[in-house]
Each structure stands twice: as structure tokens, then as C-alpha cells.
Tab-separated table of C-alpha atoms and ligand atoms in Angstrom:
chain	number	residue	atom	x	y	z
L	9	UNK	CA	22.319	85.310	107.538
L	10	UNK	CA	20.853	83.955	110.809
L	11	UNK	CA	22.684	86.033	113.562
L	12	UNK	CA	20.753	84.615	116.446
L	13	UNK	CA	21.588	81.106	115.566
L	14	UNK	CA	25.343	81.994	114.902
L	15	UNK	CA	25.350	83.912	118.511
L	16	UNK	CA	23.741	80.827	120.185
L	17	UNK	CA	26.570	78.786	118.831
L	18	UNK	CA	29.308	80.994	119.730
L	19	UNK	CA	27.973	81.500	123.265
L	20	UNK	CA	27.870	77.583	123.646
L	21	UNK	CA	31.556	77.495	122.525
L	22	UNK	CA	32.596	79.725	125.278
L	23	UNK	CA	29.857	78.747	128.043
L	24	UNK	CA	31.129	79.501	131.328
L	25	UNK	CA	33.701	76.874	132.342
L	26	UNK	CA	34.069	75.658	128.765
L	27	UNK	CA	36.392	75.764	125.754
L	28	UNK	CA	37.461	74.118	122.681
L	29	UNK	CA	40.023	71.142	121.992
L	30	UNK	CA	41.688	71.333	118.794
L	31	UNK	CA	42.279	67.992	117.023
L	32	UNK	CA	42.571	69.195	113.529
L	33	UNK	CA	46.192	68.500	112.846
L	34	UNK	CA	46.878	68.190	109.090
L	35	UNK	CA	48.437	64.603	107.995
L	36	UNK	CA	51.809	66.252	108.049
L	37	UNK	CA	51.522	67.642	111.490
L	38	UNK	CA	49.986	64.391	112.720
L	39	UNK	CA	52.734	62.346	111.262
L	40	UNK	CA	55.590	64.575	112.861
L	41	UNK	CA	53.815	64.245	116.218
L	42	UNK	CA	53.130	60.275	115.690
L	43	UNK	CA	56.795	59.910	114.264
L	44	UNK	CA	58.239	61.401	117.342
L	45	UNK	CA	56.652	58.886	119.535
L	46	UNK	CA	57.243	55.810	117.267
L	47	UNK	CA	53.536	55.586	116.091
L	48	UNK	CA	52.824	54.894	112.443
L	49	UNK	CA	50.614	57.547	110.883
L	50	UNK	CA	47.981	56.188	108.483
L	51	UNK	CA	44.137	56.658	108.141
L	52	UNK	CA	43.424	53.914	110.477
L	53	UNK	CA	46.026	55.053	113.264
L	54	UNK	CA	44.621	58.602	113.017
L	55	UNK	CA	41.055	57.249	113.446
L	56	UNK	CA	42.009	55.082	116.336
L	57	UNK	CA	43.671	57.939	118.165
L	58	UNK	CA	40.829	60.584	117.331
L	59	UNK	CA	38.225	57.951	118.417
L	60	UNK	CA	40.104	57.780	121.757
L	61	UNK	CA	39.901	61.660	122.185
L	62	UNK	CA	36.336	61.907	121.111
L	63	UNK	CA	34.987	59.129	123.238
L	64	UNK	CA	36.905	60.249	126.448
L	65	UNK	CA	34.340	60.090	129.204
L	66	UNK	CA	34.308	63.444	131.252
L	67	UNK	CA	35.790	65.559	128.443
L	68	UNK	CA	32.645	67.311	127.936
L	69	UNK	CA	32.971	68.613	131.589
L	70	UNK	CA	35.366	71.401	130.293
L	71	UNK	CA	35.202	71.088	126.620
L	72	UNK	CA	32.284	72.439	124.728
L	73	UNK	CA	33.581	71.482	121.205
L	74	UNK	CA	36.325	69.684	119.141
L	75	UNK	CA	37.916	71.118	115.793
L	76	UNK	CA	38.318	68.268	113.372
L	77	UNK	CA	40.219	67.827	110.317
L	78	UNK	CA	38.304	66.997	106.882
L	79	UNK	CA	39.236	63.380	107.181
L	80	UNK	CA	38.095	63.281	110.899
L	81	UNK	CA	34.718	64.816	110.199
L	82	UNK	CA	33.977	61.846	107.857
L	83	UNK	CA	35.365	59.191	110.125
L	84	UNK	CA	33.404	56.731	112.480
L	85	UNK	CA	33.794	55.094	115.864
L	86	UNK	CA	34.233	51.209	115.986
L	87	UNK	CA	30.475	50.848	116.383
L	88	UNK	CA	29.871	52.765	113.112
L	89	UNK	CA	28.573	56.112	114.556
L	90	UNK	CA	30.116	59.265	112.574
L	91	UNK	CA	32.375	61.384	114.724
L	92	UNK	CA	30.045	64.494	114.484
L	93	UNK	CA	27.238	62.404	115.643
L	94	UNK	CA	29.129	61.022	118.706
L	95	UNK	CA	30.193	64.479	119.703
L	96	UNK	CA	26.639	65.534	119.405
L	97	UNK	CA	25.597	62.795	121.656
L	98	UNK	CA	28.252	63.762	124.225
L	99	UNK	CA	27.080	67.334	124.143
L	100	UNK	CA	30.013	68.635	122.155
L	101	UNK	CA	29.960	70.754	119.146
L	102	UNK	CA	31.732	69.529	116.076
L	103	UNK	CA	33.993	72.065	114.277
L	104	UNK	CA	36.166	71.858	111.132
L	105	UNK	CA	39.483	73.363	110.003
L	106	UNK	CA	38.667	74.769	106.433
L	107	UNK	CA	41.732	76.461	105.454
L	108	UNK	CA	44.432	75.076	103.110
L	109	UNK	CA	47.508	76.204	104.843
L	110	UNK	CA	49.908	78.901	105.194
L	111	UNK	CA	51.810	79.324	101.910
L	112	UNK	CA	54.917	81.631	101.149
L	113	UNK	CA	53.697	85.253	100.646
L	114	UNK	CA	54.846	86.328	97.264
L	115	UNK	CA	57.611	89.042	97.349
L	116	UNK	CA	57.870	88.695	101.068
L	117	UNK	CA	60.565	86.378	102.063
L	118	UNK	CA	60.011	84.500	105.274
L	119	UNK	CA	56.249	85.494	105.522
L	120	UNK	CA	53.275	83.439	104.911
L	121	UNK	CA	49.600	83.906	103.671
L	122	UNK	CA	46.688	81.335	104.366
L	123	UNK	CA	45.084	80.031	101.367
L	124	UNK	CA	41.655	78.143	100.924
L	125	UNK	CA	39.070	80.670	99.623
L	126	UNK	CA	38.511	78.694	96.288
L	127	UNK	CA	35.552	76.558	96.442
L	128	UNK	CA	34.986	77.420	100.146
L	129	UNK	CA	31.191	78.219	99.791
L	130	UNK	CA	30.693	74.551	98.340
L	131	UNK	CA	32.946	72.857	101.090
L	132	UNK	CA	31.127	74.804	103.793
L	133	UNK	CA	27.829	73.684	102.445
L	134	UNK	CA	28.970	69.989	102.784
L	135	UNK	CA	30.535	70.350	106.038
L	136	UNK	CA	27.133	71.831	107.365
L	137	UNK	CA	25.397	68.752	105.950
L	138	UNK	CA	28.116	66.484	107.937
L	139	UNK	CA	27.214	68.416	111.057
L	140	UNK	CA	29.965	71.277	111.350
L	141	UNK	CA	28.714	74.074	113.744
L	142	UNK	CA	31.916	76.034	113.583
L	143	UNK	CA	34.980	76.631	111.477
L	144	UNK	CA	38.576	77.530	111.761
L	145	UNK	CA	41.075	79.417	109.612
L	146	UNK	CA	44.627	79.991	110.901
L	147	UNK	CA	46.802	82.711	109.697
L	148	UNK	CA	50.579	82.847	110.768
L	149	UNK	CA	52.233	86.132	111.646
L	150	UNK	CA	56.006	85.899	112.067
L	151	UNK	CA	58.048	88.462	113.966
L	152	UNK	CA	61.522	88.915	112.917
L	153	UNK	CA	63.851	91.500	111.001
L	154	UNK	CA	61.370	93.967	109.350
L	155	UNK	CA	58.534	91.420	109.909
L	156	UNK	CA	55.719	91.294	110.055
L	157	UNK	CA	54.957	93.646	107.087
L	158	UNK	CA	51.732	95.331	106.557
L	159	UNK	CA	51.304	93.289	103.411
L	160	UNK	CA	51.511	90.050	105.394
L	161	UNK	CA	49.134	91.168	108.276
L	162	UNK	CA	46.627	92.733	105.635
L	163	UNK	CA	46.681	89.839	103.345
L	164	UNK	CA	45.982	87.613	106.092
L	165	UNK	CA	43.312	89.883	107.783
L	166	UNK	CA	41.586	90.102	104.404
L	167	UNK	CA	41.554	86.181	103.936
L	168	UNK	CA	40.248	85.743	107.344
L	169	UNK	CA	37.409	88.119	106.640
L	170	UNK	CA	36.460	86.724	103.434
L	171	UNK	CA	36.447	83.083	104.906
L	172	UNK	CA	34.355	84.508	108.010
L	173	UNK	CA	31.577	86.005	105.630
L	174	UNK	CA	31.350	82.699	103.890
L	175	UNK	CA	30.930	80.897	107.222
L	176	UNK	CA	28.299	83.126	108.473
L	177	UNK	CA	26.365	82.953	105.110
L	178	UNK	CA	26.508	79.147	105.545
L	179	UNK	CA	25.360	79.226	109.193
L	180	UNK	CA	28.671	78.157	110.521
L	181	UNK	CA	30.538	80.137	113.331
L	182	UNK	CA	33.884	81.291	112.184
L	183	UNK	CA	36.848	81.122	114.438
L	184	UNK	CA	39.318	83.690	113.036
L	185	UNK	CA	42.766	82.682	114.167
L	186	UNK	CA	45.733	85.092	113.608
L	187	UNK	CA	48.755	83.117	115.364
L	188	UNK	CA	51.652	85.291	116.279
L	189	UNK	CA	54.481	82.802	116.375
L	190	UNK	CA	56.317	82.357	119.460
L	191	UNK	CA	59.571	81.428	118.081
L	192	UNK	CA	62.074	84.086	117.915
L	193	UNK	CA	64.060	86.475	120.198
L	194	UNK	CA	61.784	89.489	120.061
L	195	UNK	CA	60.568	91.197	123.262
L	196	UNK	CA	57.178	91.143	124.779
L	197	UNK	CA	56.816	94.789	123.894
L	198	UNK	CA	57.274	93.828	120.139
L	199	UNK	CA	54.670	91.038	120.622
L	200	UNK	CA	52.255	93.482	122.147
L	201	UNK	CA	52.514	95.990	119.215
L	202	UNK	CA	52.359	93.365	116.683
L	203	UNK	CA	49.534	91.547	118.547
L	204	UNK	CA	47.362	94.826	118.474
L	205	UNK	CA	48.080	95.982	115.123
L	206	UNK	CA	47.077	92.576	113.772
L	207	UNK	CA	43.905	92.463	115.808
L	208	UNK	CA	42.922	96.154	114.700
L	209	UNK	CA	43.330	95.028	111.017
L	210	UNK	CA	41.647	92.013	111.389
L	211	UNK	CA	38.621	93.649	112.846
L	212	UNK	CA	38.675	96.441	110.393
L	213	UNK	CA	38.494	93.888	107.659
L	214	UNK	CA	35.784	91.792	109.367
L	215	UNK	CA	33.502	94.977	109.605
L	216	UNK	CA	34.320	95.770	106.018
L	217	UNK	CA	32.996	92.300	104.780
L	218	UNK	CA	29.931	92.731	106.921
L	219	UNK	CA	30.840	89.877	109.366
L	220	UNK	CA	28.737	89.974	112.601
L	221	UNK	CA	31.127	90.131	115.567
L	222	UNK	CA	28.764	88.488	117.983
L	223	UNK	CA	28.821	85.370	115.805
L	224	UNK	CA	32.456	85.290	115.452
L	225	UNK	CA	35.112	83.741	117.805
L	226	UNK	CA	38.548	85.172	117.914
L	227	UNK	CA	41.326	82.521	118.460
L	228	UNK	CA	44.532	84.079	119.209
L	229	UNK	CA	47.922	83.748	120.982
L	230	UNK	CA	48.785	85.398	124.328
L	231	UNK	CA	51.104	88.538	124.626
L	232	UNK	CA	54.500	86.851	125.199
L	233	UNK	CA	58.057	87.329	124.949
L	234	UNK	CA	59.491	85.178	121.945
L	235	UNK	CA	60.862	81.730	123.123
L	236	UNK	CA	64.460	82.855	122.586
L	237	UNK	CA	64.095	86.362	124.254
L	238	UNK	CA	66.516	86.583	127.153
L	239	UNK	CA	64.000	88.754	129.096
L	240	UNK	CA	61.091	86.303	130.058
L	241	UNK	CA	58.039	87.555	131.842
L	242	UNK	CA	56.122	86.518	134.963
L	243	UNK	CA	52.723	85.201	135.159
L	244	UNK	CA	51.138	88.563	136.228
L	245	UNK	CA	52.863	90.575	133.460
L	246	UNK	CA	51.737	88.166	130.825
L	247	UNK	CA	48.086	87.991	132.083
L	248	UNK	CA	47.829	91.969	132.490
L	249	UNK	CA	49.618	92.719	129.056
L	250	UNK	CA	47.272	90.227	127.131
L	251	UNK	CA	44.494	91.449	128.763
L	252	UNK	CA	45.523	95.207	128.085
L	253	UNK	CA	46.345	94.317	124.454
L	254	UNK	CA	43.061	92.479	123.883
L	255	UNK	CA	41.160	95.555	125.274
L	256	UNK	CA	42.950	97.925	122.744
L	257	UNK	CA	42.533	95.882	119.690
L	258	UNK	CA	39.253	93.873	119.853
L	259	UNK	CA	35.860	95.059	120.116
L	260	UNK	CA	33.607	94.522	123.021
L	261	UNK	CA	30.943	92.699	121.260
L	262	UNK	CA	32.958	89.702	119.969
L	263	UNK	CA	31.375	86.321	120.510
L	264	UNK	CA	34.164	85.304	122.627
L	265	UNK	CA	38.041	84.854	122.696
L	266	UNK	CA	39.945	81.760	123.028
L	267	UNK	CA	43.733	80.987	122.942
L	268	UNK	CA	45.936	78.736	121.208
L	269	UNK	CA	48.548	77.037	123.305
L	270	UNK	CA	51.303	77.470	120.575
L	271	UNK	CA	54.289	75.959	122.305
L	272	UNK	CA	53.631	76.736	125.876
L	273	UNK	CA	53.751	74.016	128.519
L	274	UNK	CA	50.691	72.269	129.586
L	275	UNK	CA	50.583	73.643	132.960
L	276	UNK	CA	51.742	77.185	131.968
L	277	UNK	CA	48.877	77.432	129.258
L	278	UNK	CA	46.402	76.626	131.873
L	279	UNK	CA	47.748	78.760	134.502
L	280	UNK	CA	47.965	81.921	132.217
L	281	UNK	CA	44.245	81.585	131.327
L	282	UNK	CA	43.216	80.990	134.842
L	283	UNK	CA	45.257	84.253	135.913
L	284	UNK	CA	43.588	86.367	133.401
L	285	UNK	CA	40.211	85.237	134.464
L	286	UNK	CA	41.056	86.017	138.189
L	287	UNK	CA	41.936	89.488	137.252
L	288	UNK	CA	38.744	89.923	134.974
L	289	UNK	CA	37.418	93.275	134.006
L	290	UNK	CA	36.904	92.488	130.342
L	291	UNK	CA	33.676	92.282	128.197
L	292	UNK	CA	34.262	89.005	126.585
L	293	UNK	CA	34.356	85.274	127.765
L	294	UNK	CA	38.062	84.379	127.731
L	295	UNK	CA	38.818	80.748	127.205
L	296	UNK	CA	40.935	78.096	125.479
L	297	UNK	CA	41.212	76.330	122.146
L	298	UNK	CA	44.220	74.138	123.059
L	299	UNK	CA	45.632	71.388	121.000
L	300	UNK	CA	48.956	70.289	122.071
L	301	UNK	CA	48.703	71.474	125.804
L	302	UNK	CA	45.558	69.305	126.358
L	303	UNK	CA	46.520	66.262	123.963
L	304	UNK	CA	50.211	65.933	125.004
L	305	UNK	CA	49.863	63.512	128.176
L	306	UNK	CA	47.179	61.397	126.423
L	307	UNK	CA	49.074	60.946	123.287
L	308	UNK	CA	52.149	59.870	125.289
L	309	UNK	CA	50.186	57.360	127.372
L	310	UNK	CA	48.663	55.964	124.167
L	311	UNK	CA	51.648	55.811	122.209
L	312	UNK	CA	53.672	53.996	125.045
L	313	UNK	CA	50.824	51.164	124.780
L	314	UNK	CA	47.817	51.430	122.719
L	315	UNK	CA	46.112	49.176	125.005
L	316	UNK	CA	45.889	52.140	127.681
L	317	UNK	CA	42.993	53.813	126.178
L	318	UNK	CA	41.068	54.384	129.418
L	319	UNK	CA	44.307	55.807	131.182
L	320	UNK	CA	44.918	58.145	128.029
L	321	UNK	CA	41.294	59.350	128.151
L	322	UNK	CA	41.382	60.185	131.709
L	323	UNK	CA	44.652	62.205	131.347
L	324	UNK	CA	42.695	64.003	128.508
L	325	UNK	CA	39.722	64.800	130.486
L	326	UNK	CA	41.807	65.933	133.354
L	327	UNK	CA	43.560	68.719	131.252
L	328	UNK	CA	40.115	69.596	129.737
L	329	UNK	CA	38.523	70.022	133.157
L	330	UNK	CA	41.617	72.091	134.328
L	331	UNK	CA	41.326	74.409	131.504
L	332	UNK	CA	37.678	74.650	132.017
L	333	UNK	CA	38.433	75.572	135.602
L	334	UNK	CA	41.065	78.079	134.401
L	335	UNK	CA	38.341	79.816	132.075
L	336	UNK	CA	36.409	80.543	135.484
L	337	UNK	CA	39.676	81.532	137.284
L	338	UNK	CA	39.264	78.665	139.673
L	339	UNK	CA	42.126	76.576	138.814
L	340	UNK	CA	45.152	76.057	141.036
L	341	UNK	CA	48.473	74.312	140.314
L	342	UNK	CA	47.928	72.509	143.568
L	343	UNK	CA	45.314	70.414	141.700
L	344	UNK	CA	48.324	69.096	139.341
K	430	LIG	P1	48.171	74.437	119.755
K	430	LIG	O1	47.242	74.781	121.165
K	430	LIG	O2	48.743	73.147	119.897
K	430	LIG	O3	48.810	75.566	119.360
K	430	LIG	O4	46.933	74.276	118.585
K	430	LIG	C1	45.979	75.012	118.533
K	430	LIG	C2	45.439	75.216	117.201
K	430	LIG	O5	44.385	74.655	116.792
K	430	LIG	C3	46.401	76.017	116.210
K	430	LIG	O6	45.687	76.215	115.239
């Protein structure tokens, strides 16, 4: 394993003022988002839309890399440039989602376990050839009655660790993503407990599999009250609690930490990241790996009129830039 090369990639992913844009929606998720806006979802419409995202001028100001889906990694721009090569030309790192989705966990109704280890070594070798520098594997942890169980957290942590080891063996930086789902009426205290427990179990599994922390990126959710919890929290409480929980559950020498947006509003997700970086006092780079909260304005403009490519690209680059500033603690809502 080339730890120096992995560390260098991880550092570039969370370089000061930079974070990741996720555009790795599966066909099913992409169809849902397109359907909601009346856009047909097929291979060509997905290519056209993702080309718009990848070729947005100024996106590289705040974005260090993009997570692609298998199909997207193989697609080309109108002029025949492979998407990973186009990203490299623009100074951004191509990443790839490699898990095969969250499936029902046997004997545990309502819980999920992420699959995709079978044949992963061979797929990673091909992705490396195609230019992927980092990968993503998402595990889903749901809070509810008697949930999550240790079986769910441990099963997912083990899968994440096995995936991460295969990535590092292949020279690809693993982004390990345990997402604590925001839906539900659970309190912020419960989210704190579940998050810290999940991170601790995950890092124990990663260590056991021999995964180098400095060549690994943690992608996770913020510590938040459930969406339907009557007791919501203010900006400072969210920022402080998230920092406190991460300090308790995550080792100091991880390559970096990035957040998913997971149903937060566009401005909310930026503001909360910004607040954490203003508070500071933690050992890791704290940045973003947002999907919806960066893409949303651009997707809306493009779906209203597919001629509006430049306008959509400007909206995308703007959210990229604002989140890049938030990674430095230099964003302000006045900029909106
Ligand atoms: P959201 O920011 O839309 O939650 O997506 C990020 C992601 O990649 C989840 O796996």
C-alpha cells in the first residue's frame, strides 16, 4: 500500500477552501429527481446534465473533486473527452461510488446493510484505469424504536472497513460514509449518541482491517435533531455538538472529514459548516461532500429550460464557492 500517495490524494480532497461535489445518484435516484421536475431520465439526459455540472467554469474554485456513478465515469463530453479526463483538465479529482446499495438487513426489520464487496477488487482495478482517485461507500443508519441495533451498526462498519482496505490496496482513497438518517422525531441527544457509537465502531473496524486513517476520508452526517422532532436546535448548538461528537468518536489522524447535506436546506448546510470552521479547535480539515444542496439551484434552472446551461453552471459554481468559503469559516449569509 502506498500510504504517501493515498495521503496526498486525501489532502487534496480537503485542501483549504475545497470540498467534494457528489453527482453519483443511481439511475433510480436520478429518475426521482428528474421526474419531480418533468425531465425524462435516460442515458443521454443524464450525460447532458452531468456534462453541465462537470464543465461549469469556476466550479474548481470551491470543489476539489466529484463523485461519479459507474455510468458517468464512462461517459464523454460533446467533444469526446472522457469525463474523468475533463475533470483532471480542470484540476478536479474524479471519484466513484462503488457500493451496490443499502439492502434490508436480515432478521432486522427496518434496518439496512450496504452490499457490494463481491468482485470489488476487480471493479476497483478497472476504476483506477479509468482515472478514479477516490471512492465512496454509503451505509445507512436509521434511528427509530429500538434502532439502530448493534447488528446494523457493526454489519455496516465491517462492510465499510473491508471496502476501505480494498480501496487502499488498489491505490484509491476510500471515503467511508455512515449516514445517520435525518428523517424521524428523535432528539439531538439521541443523534449524538448514535453518531458517536457508529463512528467508534467504524474506526475500530477500520483499524482491525489495517486501513491507514491518513489515507481515508470520513463522510458523515452532522449531529442534528430528527426532521420531525418538535425540539429543533440553533446554529451554534448544532455546530458545537457536531464538533464535540466528532472529537469523541473520530481519531485525530484521519485524512479529513466531509459532511453530506442529507435533506438540509442549501443555505443551512453551508451556514452550519461555516459555523463549525469559525469555532475551530479540531485536528482535521472539516469540509463538505454535498449532493443535493449544491446541485439543487442548477438542476432547477436547467429543468426549466435546457438552453440555460450557462446560468445553471453559474448557480452551481456559486454554491461550490460558498461552501468552499464555509470550509474556511469565511462565508456569510449576506453573500446570498
Ligand atoms: P446529499 O448531500 O444530497 O445528502 O448527498 C451526498 C451523498 O453523496 C450521499 O451519499
